[in-house]
mmCIF file of C-alpha atoms in Angstrom:
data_model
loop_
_atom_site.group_PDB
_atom_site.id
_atom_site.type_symbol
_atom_site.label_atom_id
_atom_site.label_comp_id
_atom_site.label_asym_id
_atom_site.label_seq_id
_atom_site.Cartn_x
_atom_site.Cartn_y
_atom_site.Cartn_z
ATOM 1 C CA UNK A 1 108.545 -41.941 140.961
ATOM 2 C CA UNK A 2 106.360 -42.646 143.854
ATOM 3 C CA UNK A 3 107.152 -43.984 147.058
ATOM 4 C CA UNK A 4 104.007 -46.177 146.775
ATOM 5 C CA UNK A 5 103.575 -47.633 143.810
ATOM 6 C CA UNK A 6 101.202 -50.341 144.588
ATOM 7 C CA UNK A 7 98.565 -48.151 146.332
ATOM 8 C CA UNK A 8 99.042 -46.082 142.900
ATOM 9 C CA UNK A 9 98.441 -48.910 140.544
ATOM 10 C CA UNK A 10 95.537 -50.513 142.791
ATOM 11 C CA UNK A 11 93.771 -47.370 142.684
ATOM 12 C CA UNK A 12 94.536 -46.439 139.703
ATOM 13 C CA UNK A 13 91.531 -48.568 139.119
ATOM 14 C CA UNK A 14 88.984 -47.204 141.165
ATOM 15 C CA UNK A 15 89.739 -43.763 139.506
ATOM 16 C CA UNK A 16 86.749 -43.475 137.596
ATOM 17 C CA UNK A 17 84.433 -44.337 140.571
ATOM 18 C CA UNK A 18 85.880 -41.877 143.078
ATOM 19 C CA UNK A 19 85.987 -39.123 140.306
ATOM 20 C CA UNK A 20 86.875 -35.544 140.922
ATOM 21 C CA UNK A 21 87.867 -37.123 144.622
ATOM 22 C CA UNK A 22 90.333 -38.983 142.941
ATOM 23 C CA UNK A 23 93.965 -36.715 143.520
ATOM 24 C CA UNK A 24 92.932 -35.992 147.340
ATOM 25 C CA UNK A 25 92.101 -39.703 148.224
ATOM 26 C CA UNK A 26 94.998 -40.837 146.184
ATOM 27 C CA UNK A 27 97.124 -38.093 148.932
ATOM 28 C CA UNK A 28 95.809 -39.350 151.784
ATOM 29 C CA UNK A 29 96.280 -42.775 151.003
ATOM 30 C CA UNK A 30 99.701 -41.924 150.160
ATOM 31 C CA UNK A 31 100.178 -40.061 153.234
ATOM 32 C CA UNK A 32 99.134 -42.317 155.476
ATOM 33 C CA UNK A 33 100.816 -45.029 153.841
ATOM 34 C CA UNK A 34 104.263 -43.676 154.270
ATOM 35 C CA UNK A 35 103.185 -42.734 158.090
ATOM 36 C CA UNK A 36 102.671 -46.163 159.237
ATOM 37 C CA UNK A 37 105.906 -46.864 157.448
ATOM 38 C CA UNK A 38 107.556 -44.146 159.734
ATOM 39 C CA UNK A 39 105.681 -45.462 162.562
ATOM 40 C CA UNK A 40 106.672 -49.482 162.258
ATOM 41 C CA UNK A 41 110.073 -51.225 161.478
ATOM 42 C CA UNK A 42 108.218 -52.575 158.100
ATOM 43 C CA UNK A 43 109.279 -56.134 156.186
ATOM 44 C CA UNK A 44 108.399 -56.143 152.568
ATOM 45 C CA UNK A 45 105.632 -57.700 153.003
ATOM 46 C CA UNK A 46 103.742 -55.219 155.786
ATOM 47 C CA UNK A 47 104.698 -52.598 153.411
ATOM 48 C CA UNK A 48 102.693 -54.507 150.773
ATOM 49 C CA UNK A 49 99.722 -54.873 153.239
ATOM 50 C CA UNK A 50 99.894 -51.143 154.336
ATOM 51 C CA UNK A 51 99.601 -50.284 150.873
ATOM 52 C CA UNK A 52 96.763 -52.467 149.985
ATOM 53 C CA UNK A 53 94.406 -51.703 152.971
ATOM 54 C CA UNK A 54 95.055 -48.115 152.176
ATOM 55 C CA UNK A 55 93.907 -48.270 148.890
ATOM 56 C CA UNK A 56 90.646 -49.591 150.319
ATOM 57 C CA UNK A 57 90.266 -47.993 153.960
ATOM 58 C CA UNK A 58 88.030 -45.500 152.706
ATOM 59 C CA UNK A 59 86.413 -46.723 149.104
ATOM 60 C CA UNK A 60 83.199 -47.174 150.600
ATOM 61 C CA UNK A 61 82.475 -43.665 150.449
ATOM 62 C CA UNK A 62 82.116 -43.540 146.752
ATOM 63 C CA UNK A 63 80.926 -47.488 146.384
ATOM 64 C CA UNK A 64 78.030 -47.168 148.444
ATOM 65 C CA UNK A 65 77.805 -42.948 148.259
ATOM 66 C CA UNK A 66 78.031 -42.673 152.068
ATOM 67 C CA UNK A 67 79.679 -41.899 155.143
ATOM 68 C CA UNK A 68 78.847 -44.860 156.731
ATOM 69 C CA UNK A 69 82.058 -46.355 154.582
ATOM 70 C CA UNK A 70 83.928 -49.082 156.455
ATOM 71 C CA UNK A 71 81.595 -52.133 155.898
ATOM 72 C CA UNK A 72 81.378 -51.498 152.003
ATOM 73 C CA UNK A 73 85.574 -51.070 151.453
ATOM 74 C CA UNK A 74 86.365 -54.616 153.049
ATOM 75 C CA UNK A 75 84.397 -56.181 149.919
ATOM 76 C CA UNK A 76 86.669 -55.380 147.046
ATOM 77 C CA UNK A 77 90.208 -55.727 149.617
ATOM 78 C CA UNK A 78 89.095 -59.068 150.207
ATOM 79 C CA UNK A 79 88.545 -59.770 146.167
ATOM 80 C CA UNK A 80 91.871 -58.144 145.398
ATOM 81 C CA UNK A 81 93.747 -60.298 148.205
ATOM 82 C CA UNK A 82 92.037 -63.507 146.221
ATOM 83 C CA UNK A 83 92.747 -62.321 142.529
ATOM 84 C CA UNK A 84 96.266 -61.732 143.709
ATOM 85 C CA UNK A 85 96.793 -65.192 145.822
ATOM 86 C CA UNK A 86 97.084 -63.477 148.794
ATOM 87 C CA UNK A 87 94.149 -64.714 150.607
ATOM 88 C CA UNK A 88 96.617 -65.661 153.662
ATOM 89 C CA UNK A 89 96.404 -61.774 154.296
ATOM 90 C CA UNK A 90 93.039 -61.468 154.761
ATOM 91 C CA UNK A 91 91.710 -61.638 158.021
ATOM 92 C CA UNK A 92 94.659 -59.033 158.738
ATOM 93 C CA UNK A 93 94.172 -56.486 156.021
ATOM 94 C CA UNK A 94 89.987 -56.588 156.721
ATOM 95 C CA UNK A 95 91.133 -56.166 160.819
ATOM 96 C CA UNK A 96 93.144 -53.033 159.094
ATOM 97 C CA UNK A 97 90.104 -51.576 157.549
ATOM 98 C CA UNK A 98 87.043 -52.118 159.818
ATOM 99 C CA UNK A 99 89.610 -50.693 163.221
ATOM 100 C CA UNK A 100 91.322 -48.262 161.668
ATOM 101 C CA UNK A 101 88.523 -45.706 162.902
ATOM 102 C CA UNK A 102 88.709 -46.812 166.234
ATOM 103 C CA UNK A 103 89.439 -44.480 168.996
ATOM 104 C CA UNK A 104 91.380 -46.441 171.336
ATOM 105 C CA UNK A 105 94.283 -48.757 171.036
ATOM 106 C CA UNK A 106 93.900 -51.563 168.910
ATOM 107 C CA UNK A 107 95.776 -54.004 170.831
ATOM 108 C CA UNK A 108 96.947 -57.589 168.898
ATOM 109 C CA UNK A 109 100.506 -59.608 169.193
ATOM 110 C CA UNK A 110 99.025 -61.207 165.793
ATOM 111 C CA UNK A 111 98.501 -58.263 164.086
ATOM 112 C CA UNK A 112 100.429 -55.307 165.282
ATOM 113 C CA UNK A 113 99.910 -53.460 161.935
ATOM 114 C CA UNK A 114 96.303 -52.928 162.976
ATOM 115 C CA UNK A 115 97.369 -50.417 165.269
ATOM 116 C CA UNK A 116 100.112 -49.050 162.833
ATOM 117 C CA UNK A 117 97.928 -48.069 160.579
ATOM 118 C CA UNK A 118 94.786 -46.798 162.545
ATOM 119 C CA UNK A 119 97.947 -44.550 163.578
ATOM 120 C CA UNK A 120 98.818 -43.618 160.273
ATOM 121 C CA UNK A 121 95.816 -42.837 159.190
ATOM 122 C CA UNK A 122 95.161 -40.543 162.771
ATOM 123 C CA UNK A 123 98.289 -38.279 161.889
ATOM 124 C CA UNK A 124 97.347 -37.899 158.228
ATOM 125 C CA UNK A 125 93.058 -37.252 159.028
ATOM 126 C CA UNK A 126 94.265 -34.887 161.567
ATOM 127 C CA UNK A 127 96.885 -32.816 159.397
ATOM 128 C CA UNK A 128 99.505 -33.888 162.099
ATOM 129 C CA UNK A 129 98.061 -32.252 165.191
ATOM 130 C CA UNK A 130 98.474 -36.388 166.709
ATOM 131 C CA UNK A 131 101.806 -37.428 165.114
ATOM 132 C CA UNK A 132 102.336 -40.324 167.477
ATOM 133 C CA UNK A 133 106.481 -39.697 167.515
ATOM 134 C CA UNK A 134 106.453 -38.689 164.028
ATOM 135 C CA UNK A 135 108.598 -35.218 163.020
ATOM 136 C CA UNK A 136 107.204 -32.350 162.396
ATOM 137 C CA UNK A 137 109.355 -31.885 159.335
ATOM 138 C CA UNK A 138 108.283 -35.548 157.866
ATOM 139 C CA UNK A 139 104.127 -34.587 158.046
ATOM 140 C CA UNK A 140 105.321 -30.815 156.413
ATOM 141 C CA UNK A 141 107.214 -32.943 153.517
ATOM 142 C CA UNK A 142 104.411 -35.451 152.910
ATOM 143 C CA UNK A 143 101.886 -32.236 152.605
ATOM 144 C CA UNK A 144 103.925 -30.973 150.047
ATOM 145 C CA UNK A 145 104.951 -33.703 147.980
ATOM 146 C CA UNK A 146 101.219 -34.760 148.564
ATOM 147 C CA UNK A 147 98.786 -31.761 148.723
ATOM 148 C CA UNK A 148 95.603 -32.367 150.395
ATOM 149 C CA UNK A 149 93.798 -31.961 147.564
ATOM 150 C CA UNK A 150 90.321 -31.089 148.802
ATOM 151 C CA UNK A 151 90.006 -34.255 150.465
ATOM 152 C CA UNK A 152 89.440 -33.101 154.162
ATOM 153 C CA UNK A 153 86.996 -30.331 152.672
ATOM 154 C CA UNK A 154 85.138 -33.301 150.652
ATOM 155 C CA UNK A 155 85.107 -35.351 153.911
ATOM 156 C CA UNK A 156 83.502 -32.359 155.700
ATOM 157 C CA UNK A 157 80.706 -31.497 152.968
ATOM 158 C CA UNK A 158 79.822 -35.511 153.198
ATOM 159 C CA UNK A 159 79.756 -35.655 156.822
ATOM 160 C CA UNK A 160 77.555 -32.635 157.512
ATOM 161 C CA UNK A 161 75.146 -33.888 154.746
ATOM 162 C CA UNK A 162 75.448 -37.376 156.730
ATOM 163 C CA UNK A 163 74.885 -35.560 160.421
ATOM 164 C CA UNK A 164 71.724 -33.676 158.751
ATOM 165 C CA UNK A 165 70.043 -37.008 157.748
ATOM 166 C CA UNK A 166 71.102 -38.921 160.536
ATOM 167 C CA UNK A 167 71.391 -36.440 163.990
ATOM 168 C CA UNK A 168 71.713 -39.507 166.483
ATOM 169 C CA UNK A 169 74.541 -40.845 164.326
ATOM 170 C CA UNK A 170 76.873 -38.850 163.508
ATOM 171 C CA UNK A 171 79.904 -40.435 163.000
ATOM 172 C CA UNK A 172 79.225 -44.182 161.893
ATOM 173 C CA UNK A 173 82.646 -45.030 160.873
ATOM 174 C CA UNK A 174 84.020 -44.586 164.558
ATOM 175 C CA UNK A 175 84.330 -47.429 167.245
ATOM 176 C CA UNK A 176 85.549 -47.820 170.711
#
């Protein structure tokens, strides 16, 4: 049984659009996911939200075919949170999203799962090199209970087809 089963069945949905990407995105997700959980003393409900935004974090690679990602994946979280009543959560969940790519501290008393996950998601894109206090042994588990799937080597190809089209920017997705 999975450990998230909400990010599953929310994505679930979006298999068909993300493809052969699907297993590796599906990983990370996961991965990340269960990071921020390590990283955060999490309620029910900010385990819910961690879930949801990363189902979404990324989806604008394959909704919009680009690299330039985070604007297009805040569209469909934002639909989801009002299909499901749980508009209340919006605001944080989009906050989520659009900072999770930025490099410094994302600093908020109001939303201090911002900077959980833009955490989570740093020890998972990096394989663990930044673990931010997490174990060695916990990353080694996920990775194995979670291959990566191709999903760093898909990220790769897509970026340096990006970086060839558009030299003076490189890395859209990233903020200060």
């Amino acid at each position: 049984m999975s450990q998230t089963p909400l990010l599953d069945e929310i994505l679930s949905d979006w298999a068909e659009l993300i493809g052969d990407d699907f297993q590796g995105y599906l990983n990370h997700c996961r991965r990340m996911s269960l990071c921020c959980i390590q990283l955060h003393d999490c309620t029910d409900d900010d385990v819910k939200k961690i879930q949801i935004a990363a189902a979404f974090h990324d989806l604008g690679i394959w909704i919009e075919d680009t690299v330039d990602y985070i604007g297009p994946s805040v569209p469909p979280a934002i639909e989801y949170l009002k299909t499901n009543g749980l508009q209340d959560w919006s605001e944080e969940i989009e906050l989520m999203i659009t900072e999770h790519h930025k490099i410094t501290e994302y600093c908020s008393n109001q939303y201090p799962l911002v900077e959980v996950f833009r955490k989570g998601d740093l020890v998972d894109f990096t394989g663990g090199m930044i673990r931010h206090g997490i174990s060695q042994s916990f990353i080694k588990d996920l990775k194995l209970r979670y291959p990566n799937a191709g999903f760093h080597k898909m990220l790769a190809k897509r970026a340096g087809k990006w970086f060839l089209k558009h030299p003076l920017n490189p890395a859209p997705m990233m903020k200060w």
